[in-house]
Amino acid sequence: NKSCLQRHLYANGPSLTLLSKATQSSGTVEALSEEFPDARFITIVRHPYQSVASHVSLFVPVWQAHSPEITKDSPVSRAYAGLAVEWYKHLFQFGLKADAAHYHCIDYRELVRHPRETIEHVYAHFGWNVSPALHAKLEQATEQQREFQSRHEYTLEEFGLSKEWIQAELGEILDAYRLER
């Protein structure tokens, strides 16, 4: 993991910041924090009713390509949803013990409603400057967000999951983030 990230930095320039947006890296945040003590971590908390279903949906086409017998509502889907729930728990625990100077949590609802302000708040939290060019891009993204309608709509039920299961697994976290049950 460390050497892979170091190669990215070497190839792209040591003055740049590497941004990794990978849910699958959730289980490695402690190791990344130890190996790269100056790393910053930003989590985006989306309601697990949507995020777990969305996460599982990403792998359905892959399963259909190599193992068509794996259906959406299968033990494989439920097992992968269980992994997504564990990542959710793991990131929550990481956030509780992380150094605030190196960690920031974004509420997905705020990111959708106020993209520019949310990103500017992240920059302020870490002491980063928002350049005029970035500010303009954020303004443009905010305008685009107002017109955006996702074509992806997934439900827990189509993957053999339920809100009750999410509540049983993540109830305390739902409450901590003030997400409806």
Coordinates of N, CA, C and O in Angstrom, one line a residue:
N1 N 0.8 -1.2 0.0 CA 0.0 0.0 0.0 C 0.9 1.3 0.0 O 0.7 2.2 -0.8
K2 N 1.9 1.3 0.9 CA 2.7 2.5 1.0 C 3.5 2.7 -0.3 O 3.6 3.8 -0.8
S3 N 4.1 1.6 -0.8 CA 4.9 1.8 -2.0 C 4.1 2.2 -3.2 O 4.5 2.9 -4.1
C4 N 2.9 1.7 -3.3 CA 2.0 2.0 -4.4 C 1.6 3.5 -4.3 O 1.7 4.2 -5.4
L5 N 1.3 4.0 -3.2 CA 1.1 5.5 -3.0 C 2.3 6.3 -3.3 O 2.2 7.4 -3.9
Q6 N 3.5 5.8 -2.8 CA 4.7 6.5 -3.1 C 5.0 6.6 -4.6 O 5.4 7.6 -5.1
R7 N 4.7 5.6 -5.4 CA 4.9 5.6 -6.8 C 4.0 6.6 -7.5 O 4.3 7.3 -8.4
H8 N 2.7 6.7 -7.0 CA 1.8 7.7 -7.5 C 2.4 9.1 -7.3 O 2.4 9.9 -8.2
L9 N 2.9 9.4 -6.1 CA 3.4 10.7 -5.8 C 4.7 10.9 -6.7 O 4.9 12.0 -7.2
Y10 N 5.5 9.9 -6.9 CA 6.7 10.1 -7.7 C 6.3 10.4 -9.1 O 6.9 11.3 -9.8
A11 N 5.4 9.6 -9.7 CA 5.0 9.8 -11.1 C 4.3 11.1 -11.3 O 4.4 11.7 -12.4
N12 N 3.5 11.6 -10.4 CA 2.7 12.8 -10.6 C 3.4 14.1 -10.1 O 2.9 15.2 -10.3
G13 N 4.4 14.0 -9.3 CA 5.1 15.1 -8.8 C 4.9 15.2 -7.3 O 3.8 15.1 -6.7
P14 N 6.0 15.4 -6.6 CA 6.0 15.5 -5.1 C 5.3 16.7 -4.5 O 4.9 16.7 -3.4
S15 N 5.0 17.7 -5.4 CA 4.4 18.9 -4.8 C 2.8 18.8 -4.9 O 2.1 19.6 -4.3
L16 N 2.4 17.7 -5.5 CA 0.9 17.5 -5.6 C 0.4 16.7 -4.4 O 1.1 16.0 -3.7
T17 N -0.9 16.8 -4.2 CA -1.6 16.0 -3.1 C -2.3 14.9 -3.8 O -3.1 15.1 -4.7
L18 N -2.1 13.7 -3.3 CA -2.8 12.5 -3.8 C -4.2 12.5 -3.1 O -4.3 12.5 -1.9
L19 N -5.2 12.4 -3.9 CA -6.6 12.2 -3.4 C -7.1 10.9 -3.8 O -7.1 10.5 -5.0
S20 N -7.5 10.1 -2.8 CA -7.9 8.7 -3.1 C -9.4 8.6 -2.6 O -9.7 8.8 -1.4
K21 N -10.3 8.4 -3.6 CA -11.7 8.2 -3.2 C -12.0 6.7 -3.4 O -12.5 6.3 -4.5
A22 N -11.9 6.0 -2.4 CA -12.1 4.5 -2.5 C -12.7 4.0 -1.2 O -12.0 3.9 -0.2
T23 N -13.9 3.6 -1.3 CA -14.6 3.0 -0.2 C -13.8 1.8 0.3 O -13.7 1.5 1.5
Q24 N -13.2 1.1 -0.6 CA -12.5 -0.2 -0.3 C -11.3 0.1 0.6 O -10.7 -0.8 1.2
S25 N -10.8 1.4 0.6 CA -9.7 1.7 1.5 C -10.1 2.0 2.9 O -9.3 2.3 3.8
S26 N -11.4 1.9 3.2 CA -11.9 2.2 4.5 C -11.2 1.4 5.6 O -10.9 1.9 6.7
G27 N -10.9 0.1 5.3 CA -10.3 -0.7 6.3 C -8.8 -0.4 6.5 O -8.2 -1.0 7.5
T28 N -8.2 0.4 5.7 CA -6.8 0.7 5.9 C -6.5 2.1 6.4 O -5.3 2.5 6.4
V29 N -7.5 2.8 6.9 CA -7.2 4.2 7.3 C -6.2 4.3 8.4 O -5.4 5.2 8.4
E30 N -6.2 3.3 9.3 CA -5.2 3.4 10.4 C -3.8 3.2 9.9 O -2.8 3.9 10.2
A31 N -3.6 2.2 9.0 CA -2.3 1.9 8.4 C -1.9 3.1 7.6 O -0.7 3.5 7.6
L32 N -2.8 3.7 6.8 CA -2.4 4.9 6.0 C -2.0 6.1 7.0 O -1.0 6.8 6.7
S33 N -2.7 6.2 8.0 CA -2.4 7.3 9.0 C -1.0 7.1 9.6 O -0.3 8.0 9.9
E34 N -0.7 5.8 9.9 CA 0.6 5.5 10.5 C 1.8 5.7 9.5 O 2.8 6.3 9.8
E35 N 1.5 5.3 8.3 CA 2.6 5.4 7.2 C 2.8 6.8 6.7 O 3.8 7.2 6.3
F36 N 1.7 7.6 6.7 CA 1.7 8.9 6.2 C 1.1 9.8 7.3 O -0.1 10.2 7.2
P37 N 1.9 10.2 8.3 CA 1.4 11.0 9.4 C 0.8 12.3 9.0 O 0.1 12.9 9.8
D38 N 1.2 12.9 7.9 CA 0.7 14.2 7.5 C -0.6 14.0 6.6 O -1.1 15.0 6.1
A39 N -1.1 12.8 6.4 CA -2.3 12.6 5.6 C -3.5 13.2 6.2 O -3.6 13.4 7.5
R40 N -4.4 13.6 5.4 CA -5.7 14.1 5.8 C -6.8 13.2 5.4 O -6.7 12.6 4.3
F41 N -7.8 13.0 6.2 CA -8.9 12.1 5.9 C -10.2 12.8 5.9 O -10.5 13.5 6.9
I42 N -10.9 12.6 4.9 CA -12.2 13.2 4.8 C -13.2 12.1 4.5 O -13.1 11.3 3.5
T43 N -14.2 12.0 5.4 CA -15.3 11.0 5.1 C -16.6 11.7 4.8 O -16.8 12.8 5.3
I44 N -17.3 11.1 3.9 CA -18.6 11.6 3.5 C -19.6 10.6 4.0 O -19.6 9.5 3.6
V45 N -20.5 11.1 5.0 CA -21.5 10.2 5.5 C -22.8 10.3 4.8 O -23.4 11.4 4.8
R46 N -23.1 9.3 4.1 CA -24.4 9.2 3.4 C -25.2 8.1 4.1 O -24.7 7.2 4.7
H47 N -26.5 8.3 4.1 CA -27.4 7.4 4.8 C -27.1 6.0 4.3 O -27.1 5.7 3.1
P48 N -26.9 5.0 5.2 CA -26.6 3.7 4.8 C -27.8 3.0 4.0 O -27.6 2.0 3.3
Y49 N -29.0 3.5 4.2 CA -30.1 2.9 3.4 C -29.8 3.1 1.9 O -30.0 2.2 1.1
Q50 N -29.2 4.2 1.5 CA -28.8 4.5 0.1 C -27.4 4.0 -0.2 O -27.1 3.4 -1.2
S51 N -26.4 4.3 0.8 CA -25.0 3.9 0.4 C -24.8 2.5 0.4 O -24.0 2.0 -0.5
V52 N -25.4 1.7 1.2 CA -25.1 0.2 1.2 C -25.7 -0.4 -0.1 O -25.1 -1.2 -0.8
A53 N -26.9 0.0 -0.4 CA -27.6 -0.5 -1.7 C -26.7 0.0 -2.9 O -26.5 -0.8 -3.8
S54 N -26.3 1.2 -2.9 CA -25.5 1.7 -4.0 C -24.2 0.9 -4.1 O -23.7 0.6 -5.2
H55 N -23.6 0.7 -3.0 CA -22.3 0.0 -3.0 C -22.4 -1.4 -3.6 O -21.6 -1.8 -4.4
V56 N -23.5 -2.1 -3.1 CA -23.7 -3.5 -3.7 C -24.0 -3.4 -5.1 O -23.5 -4.3 -5.9
S57 N -24.8 -2.4 -5.6 CA -25.2 -2.3 -7.0 C -24.0 -2.2 -7.9 O -24.0 -2.6 -9.1
L58 N -22.9 -1.6 -7.4 CA -21.7 -1.5 -8.3 C -21.1 -2.8 -8.7 O -20.5 -2.9 -9.8
F59 N -21.3 -3.9 -7.9 CA -20.7 -5.2 -8.2 C -21.7 -6.1 -9.0 O -21.2 -7.1 -9.5
V60 N -22.9 -5.8 -9.1 CA -23.9 -6.6 -9.8 C -23.4 -6.8 -11.2 O -23.4 -8.0 -11.7
P61 N -23.1 -5.8 -12.0 CA -22.6 -6.1 -13.4 C -21.4 -7.0 -13.4 O -21.3 -7.8 -14.3
V62 N -20.5 -6.9 -12.5 CA -19.3 -7.7 -12.5 C -19.7 -9.2 -12.2 O -19.3 -10.1 -12.9
W63 N -20.6 -9.4 -11.2 CA -21.0 -10.7 -10.9 C -21.8 -11.3 -12.1 O -21.6 -12.5 -12.4
Q64 N -22.6 -10.5 -12.8 CA -23.4 -11.0 -13.9 C -22.5 -11.4 -15.0 O -22.8 -12.3 -15.8
A65 N -21.4 -10.7 -15.2 CA -20.4 -11.0 -16.3 C -19.7 -12.3 -16.0 O -19.5 -13.1 -16.9
H66 N -19.2 -12.6 -14.8 CA -18.4 -13.8 -14.6 C -19.2 -14.9 -13.9 O -18.8 -16.1 -14.0
S67 N -20.3 -14.6 -13.2 CA -21.1 -15.6 -12.5 C -22.5 -15.3 -12.6 O -23.1 -14.8 -11.6
P68 N -23.1 -15.5 -13.7 CA -24.5 -15.1 -13.9 C -25.5 -15.7 -13.0 O -26.6 -15.2 -12.8
E69 N -25.1 -16.8 -12.3 CA -26.0 -17.4 -11.3 C -26.2 -16.6 -10.0 O -27.1 -16.8 -9.2
I70 N -25.3 -15.6 -9.8 CA -25.3 -14.7 -8.7 C -26.4 -13.7 -9.0 O -26.2 -12.8 -9.8
T71 N -27.5 -13.7 -8.2 CA -28.6 -12.8 -8.4 C -28.4 -11.6 -7.5 O -27.6 -11.6 -6.5
K72 N -29.1 -10.5 -7.8 CA -29.1 -9.3 -6.9 C -29.4 -9.7 -5.5 O -28.8 -9.2 -4.5
D73 N -30.4 -10.5 -5.3 CA -30.9 -11.0 -4.0 C -30.3 -12.3 -3.7 O -30.9 -13.4 -3.8
S74 N -29.0 -12.3 -3.4 CA -28.3 -13.6 -3.1 C -27.4 -13.5 -1.9 O -27.2 -12.4 -1.4
P75 N -27.0 -14.6 -1.4 CA -26.0 -14.6 -0.3 C -24.8 -13.8 -0.5 O -24.2 -13.1 0.4
V76 N -24.3 -13.7 -1.8 CA -23.2 -13.0 -2.2 C -23.4 -11.5 -2.0 O -22.6 -10.7 -1.4
S77 N -24.6 -11.0 -2.5 CA -25.0 -9.6 -2.3 C -25.1 -9.2 -0.8 O -24.6 -8.2 -0.4
R78 N -25.7 -10.1 -0.1 CA -25.9 -9.8 1.4 C -24.5 -9.8 2.1 O -24.3 -9.0 3.0
A79 N -23.6 -10.7 1.7 CA -22.3 -10.7 2.3 C -21.5 -9.5 2.0 O -20.8 -8.9 2.8
Y80 N -21.6 -9.0 0.7 CA -20.9 -7.8 0.4 C -21.5 -6.6 1.1 O -20.8 -5.7 1.5
A81 N -22.9 -6.6 1.3 CA -23.5 -5.5 2.0 C -23.0 -5.6 3.5 O -22.8 -4.5 4.1
G82 N -22.8 -6.8 4.0 CA -22.2 -6.9 5.3 C -20.8 -6.3 5.4 O -20.5 -5.6 6.4
L83 N -20.0 -6.4 4.4 CA -18.7 -5.8 4.3 C -18.8 -4.3 4.3 O -18.1 -3.6 5.0
A84 N -19.8 -3.8 3.5 CA -20.0 -2.3 3.5 C -20.4 -1.8 4.8 O -20.0 -0.7 5.2
V85 N -21.2 -2.5 5.6 CA -21.6 -2.1 6.9 C -20.4 -2.1 7.8 O -20.3 -1.2 8.7
E86 N -19.5 -3.1 7.7 CA -18.3 -3.1 8.5 C -17.4 -1.9 8.2 O -16.8 -1.3 9.1
W87 N -17.3 -1.5 7.0 CA -16.5 -0.4 6.6 C -17.2 0.9 7.2 O -16.5 1.8 7.7
Y88 N -18.5 1.0 7.2 CA -19.2 2.1 7.8 C -18.8 2.2 9.3 O -18.5 3.3 9.8
K89 N -18.9 1.1 10.0 CA -18.5 1.0 11.5 C -17.1 1.4 11.7 O -16.7 2.2 12.6
H90 N -16.2 0.9 10.8 CA -14.8 1.1 11.0 C -14.5 2.6 10.8 O -13.7 3.2 11.6
L91 N -15.0 3.2 9.8 CA -14.8 4.7 9.6 C -15.3 5.5 10.7 O -14.8 6.5 11.1
F92 N -16.5 5.1 11.2 CA -17.1 5.8 12.4 C -16.1 5.8 13.6 O -15.8 6.8 14.2
Q93 N -15.6 4.6 13.9 CA -14.6 4.4 15.0 C -13.3 5.2 14.7 O -12.8 5.8 15.6
F94 N -12.9 5.2 13.5 CA -11.7 6.0 13.1 C -11.9 7.4 13.4 O -11.1 8.1 13.9
G95 N -13.1 7.9 13.0 CA -13.4 9.4 13.2 C -13.4 9.8 14.6 O -13.1 10.9 15.0
L96 N -13.8 8.8 15.5 CA -13.9 9.1 16.9 C -12.5 9.3 17.6 O -12.4 10.1 18.5
K97 N -11.5 8.6 17.0 CA -10.2 8.7 17.6 C -9.2 9.5 16.8 O -8.1 9.7 17.3
A98 N -9.6 9.9 15.6 CA -8.7 10.6 14.7 C -8.4 12.0 15.3 O -9.2 12.6 15.9
D99 N -7.2 12.5 15.0 CA -6.8 13.8 15.3 C -7.6 14.8 14.5 O -7.6 14.7 13.2
A100 N -8.3 15.7 15.1 CA -9.2 16.6 14.4 C -8.5 17.4 13.3 O -9.1 17.8 12.3
A101 N -7.2 17.7 13.6 CA -6.4 18.4 12.6 C -6.2 17.6 11.3 O -5.8 18.2 10.3
H102 N -6.4 16.3 11.3 CA -6.2 15.5 10.2 C -7.4 14.8 9.7 O -7.4 13.9 8.8
Y103 N -8.6 15.1 10.3 CA -9.8 14.4 9.9 C -11.0 15.4 9.8 O -11.1 16.3 10.7
H104 N -11.8 15.2 8.8 CA -13.1 16.0 8.7 C -14.2 15.1 8.2 O -13.9 14.3 7.3
C105 N -15.3 15.2 8.7 CA -16.5 14.4 8.3 C -17.5 15.4 7.6 O -17.9 16.4 8.2
I106 N -18.0 15.0 6.4 CA -19.0 15.7 5.7 C -20.3 15.0 5.7 O -20.3 13.8 5.5
D107 N -21.3 15.7 6.0 CA -22.7 15.2 5.8 C -23.1 15.2 4.4 O -23.1 16.3 3.8
Y108 N -23.4 14.1 3.8 CA -23.7 14.0 2.4 C -24.9 14.9 2.0 O -24.9 15.6 0.9
R109 N -25.8 15.1 2.9 CA -27.0 15.9 2.6 C -26.5 17.4 2.5 O -27.0 18.1 1.6
E110 N -25.6 17.8 3.3 CA -25.1 19.2 3.1 C -24.2 19.3 1.8 O -24.3 20.4 1.2
L111 N -23.5 18.3 1.5 CA -22.7 18.4 0.3 C -23.6 18.5 -1.0 O -23.3 19.3 -1.9
V112 N -24.8 17.8 -0.9 CA -25.7 17.9 -2.1 C -26.4 19.3 -2.1 O -26.6 19.9 -3.1
R113 N -26.8 19.7 -0.9 CA -27.5 21.0 -0.8 C -26.6 22.2 -1.0 O -27.1 23.2 -1.7
H114 N -25.4 22.2 -0.5 CA -24.5 23.3 -0.5 C -23.1 22.9 -0.9 O -22.2 22.9 0.0
P115 N -22.9 22.4 -2.1 CA -21.5 21.9 -2.5 C -20.4 22.9 -2.2 O -19.4 22.6 -1.7
R116 N -20.6 24.1 -2.7 CA -19.5 25.1 -2.6 C -19.1 25.4 -1.1 O -18.0 25.3 -0.7
E117 N -20.2 25.7 -0.3 CA -19.9 26.0 1.1 C -19.3 24.8 1.8 O -18.4 25.0 2.7
T118 N -19.8 23.6 1.5 CA -19.3 22.4 2.2 C -17.8 22.2 1.9 O -17.0 21.9 2.8
I119 N -17.4 22.3 0.6 CA -16.0 22.2 0.2 C -15.1 23.3 0.8 O -14.0 23.1 1.3
E120 N -15.7 24.5 0.8 CA -14.9 25.6 1.4 C -14.7 25.4 2.9 O -13.7 25.8 3.5
H121 N -15.7 24.8 3.5 CA -15.6 24.5 5.0 C -14.5 23.5 5.2 O -13.7 23.6 6.2
V122 N -14.4 22.5 4.3 CA -13.3 21.5 4.4 C -11.9 22.2 4.3 O -11.0 22.0 5.1
Y123 N -11.8 23.1 3.3 CA -10.6 23.8 3.1 C -10.2 24.6 4.3 O -9.1 24.7 4.8
A124 N -11.2 25.3 4.9 CA -11.0 26.1 6.1 C -10.6 25.2 7.3 O -9.6 25.6 8.0
H125 N -11.2 24.1 7.4 CA -10.8 23.1 8.5 C -9.4 22.8 8.4 O -8.7 22.7 9.5
F126 N -8.9 22.5 7.2 CA -7.5 22.1 7.1 C -6.5 23.2 6.9 O -5.3 23.0 6.7
G127 N -7.0 24.4 6.8 CA -6.1 25.6 6.7 C -5.6 25.7 5.2 O -4.6 26.3 5.0
W128 N -6.4 25.2 4.3 CA -6.0 25.3 2.9 C -6.7 26.6 2.3 O -7.7 27.0 2.7
N129 N -6.0 27.1 1.3 CA -6.6 28.3 0.6 C -7.4 27.9 -0.6 O -7.1 27.0 -1.3
V130 N -8.5 28.6 -0.7 CA -9.4 28.4 -1.9 C -9.0 29.5 -2.9 O -9.2 30.7 -2.7
S131 N -8.4 29.0 -4.0 CA -8.0 30.0 -5.0 C -9.2 30.5 -5.7 O -10.3 29.9 -5.7
P132 N -9.0 31.7 -6.4 CA -10.1 32.2 -7.2 C -10.6 31.2 -8.3 O -11.8 31.0 -8.5
A133 N -9.7 30.4 -8.8 CA -10.0 29.4 -9.9 C -10.9 28.3 -9.3 O -11.9 27.9 -9.8
L134 N -10.5 27.8 -8.1 CA -11.2 26.8 -7.4 C -12.6 27.3 -7.0 O -13.6 26.6 -7.2
H135 N -12.6 28.5 -6.5 CA -13.9 29.1 -6.1 C -14.9 29.2 -7.3 O -16.1 28.8 -7.2
A136 N -14.4 29.5 -8.5 CA -15.2 29.6 -9.7 C -15.7 28.2 -10.1 O -16.8 28.0 -10.4
K137 N -14.8 27.2 -9.9 CA -15.2 25.8 -10.2 C -16.3 25.3 -9.3 O -17.2 24.6 -9.7
L138 N -16.1 25.7 -8.0 CA -17.1 25.3 -7.0 C -18.5 26.0 -7.3 O -19.5 25.4 -7.1
E139 N -18.4 27.2 -7.7 CA -19.7 27.9 -8.1 C -20.3 27.2 -9.3 O -21.5 27.0 -9.3
Q140 N -19.5 26.8 -10.3 CA -20.1 26.1 -11.4 C -20.6 24.7 -11.0 O -21.7 24.3 -11.4
A141 N -19.9 24.0 -10.1 CA -20.4 22.7 -9.6 C -21.7 22.9 -8.9 O -22.6 22.0 -9.0
T142 N -21.8 23.9 -8.1 CA -23.1 24.2 -7.3 C -24.2 24.4 -8.3 O -25.3 23.9 -8.1
E143 N -24.0 25.2 -9.4 CA -25.1 25.4 -10.4 C -25.5 24.0 -11.0 O -26.6 23.8 -11.2
Q144 N -24.5 23.2 -11.4 CA -24.7 22.0 -12.0 C -25.5 21.0 -11.0 O -26.4 20.3 -11.4
Q145 N -25.1 21.1 -9.8 CA -25.8 20.2 -8.8 C -27.3 20.5 -8.7 O -28.1 19.6 -8.5
R146 N -27.6 21.8 -8.8 CA -29.0 22.2 -8.7 C -29.9 21.5 -9.8 O -31.1 21.3 -9.6
E147 N -29.2 21.2 -10.9 CA -30.0 20.6 -12.0 C -29.8 19.1 -12.1 O -30.4 18.5 -12.9
F148 N -28.9 18.6 -11.3 CA -28.6 17.1 -11.4 C -29.7 16.3 -10.8 O -30.2 16.5 -9.8
Q149 N -30.1 15.2 -11.6 CA -31.0 14.2 -11.1 C -30.3 12.9 -11.4 O -30.1 12.5 -12.5
S150 N -30.0 12.1 -10.4 CA -29.4 10.8 -10.5 C -30.3 9.9 -11.2 O -31.5 9.8 -11.0
R151 N -29.8 9.1 -12.1 CA -30.6 8.0 -12.8 C -30.5 6.7 -12.1 O -31.1 5.7 -12.4
H152 N -29.7 6.7 -11.0 CA -29.5 5.5 -10.2 C -30.4 5.5 -9.0 O -30.3 6.4 -8.2
E153 N -31.2 4.5 -8.9 CA -32.1 4.4 -7.8 C -32.1 2.9 -7.3 O -32.6 2.1 -8.0
Y154 N -31.6 2.7 -6.1 CA -31.5 1.3 -5.6 C -32.2 1.3 -4.3 O -32.3 2.2 -3.6
T155 N -32.7 0.1 -4.0 CA -33.3 -0.1 -2.7 C -32.6 -1.3 -2.0 O -32.0 -2.2 -2.7
L156 N -32.7 -1.3 -0.7 CA -32.1 -2.4 0.0 C -32.8 -3.7 -0.3 O -32.1 -4.7 -0.4
E157 N -34.1 -3.6 -0.5 CA -34.9 -4.8 -0.7 C -34.5 -5.6 -2.0 O -34.5 -6.8 -2.0
E158 N -34.1 -4.9 -3.0 CA -33.7 -5.6 -4.2 C -32.4 -6.4 -4.0 O -32.1 -7.3 -4.8
F159 N -31.7 -6.2 -3.0 CA -30.5 -7.0 -2.6 C -30.7 -7.9 -1.5 O -29.8 -8.4 -0.9
G160 N -32.0 -8.1 -1.1 CA -32.3 -9.0 0.0 C -32.0 -8.4 1.4 O -31.8 -9.1 2.3
L161 N -32.0 -7.1 1.4 CA -31.7 -6.4 2.7 C -32.9 -5.6 3.2 O -33.9 -5.5 2.4
S162 N -32.8 -5.0 4.4 CA -33.9 -4.3 4.9 C -33.4 -3.1 5.8 O -32.3 -3.2 6.3
K163 N -34.3 -2.2 5.9 CA -34.0 -1.1 6.8 C -33.8 -1.6 8.3 O -33.0 -1.1 9.0
E164 N -34.6 -2.6 8.6 CA -34.5 -3.2 10.0 C -33.1 -3.8 10.2 O -32.5 -3.6 11.3
W165 N -32.5 -4.4 9.2 CA -31.2 -4.9 9.3 C -30.2 -3.8 9.5 O -29.3 -3.9 10.3
I166 N -30.3 -2.8 8.7 CA -29.4 -1.6 8.8 C -29.5 -1.0 10.2 O -28.5 -0.7 10.8
Q167 N -30.7 -0.9 10.7 CA -30.9 -0.3 12.0 C -30.3 -1.2 13.1 O -29.7 -0.7 14.0
A168 N -30.4 -2.5 13.0 CA -29.8 -3.4 13.9 C -28.3 -3.4 13.9 O -27.6 -3.4 14.9
E169 N -27.7 -3.2 12.7 CA -26.3 -3.2 12.5 C -25.7 -1.8 12.9 O -24.6 -1.7 13.4
L170 N -26.4 -0.7 12.5 CA -25.8 0.6 12.6 C -26.7 1.6 13.4 O -26.5 2.8 13.2
G171 N -27.6 1.1 14.2 CA -28.5 2.0 14.9 C -27.8 3.1 15.7 O -28.2 4.3 15.6
E172 N -26.7 2.8 16.4 CA -26.0 3.8 17.2 C -25.4 4.8 16.3 O -25.3 6.0 16.6
I173 N -24.9 4.4 15.2 CA -24.2 5.3 14.3 C -25.2 6.2 13.6 O -25.0 7.4 13.4
L174 N -26.4 5.6 13.2 CA -27.5 6.4 12.7 C -27.8 7.6 13.6 O -28.0 8.7 13.2
D175 N -27.9 7.2 14.9 CA -28.2 8.2 15.9 C -27.1 9.3 16.1 O -27.4 10.5 16.2
A176 N -25.9 8.8 16.1 CA -24.7 9.7 16.2 C -24.7 10.7 15.1 O -24.3 11.9 15.3
Y177 N -25.0 10.3 13.9 CA -25.0 11.2 12.7 C -26.3 11.9 12.5 O -26.5 12.6 11.5
R178 N -27.3 11.6 13.4 CA -28.6 12.2 13.3 C -29.3 11.8 11.9 O -29.9 12.7 11.3
L179 N -29.2 10.6 11.6 CA -29.8 10.0 10.4 C -31.1 9.3 10.8 O -31.1 8.6 11.8
E180 N -32.2 9.5 10.0 CA -33.4 8.9 10.4 C -33.4 7.4 10.4 O -32.6 6.8 9.6
R181 N -34.1 6.8 11.2 CA -34.2 5.3 11.3 C -35.3 4.8 10.4 O -36.3 5.3 10.2

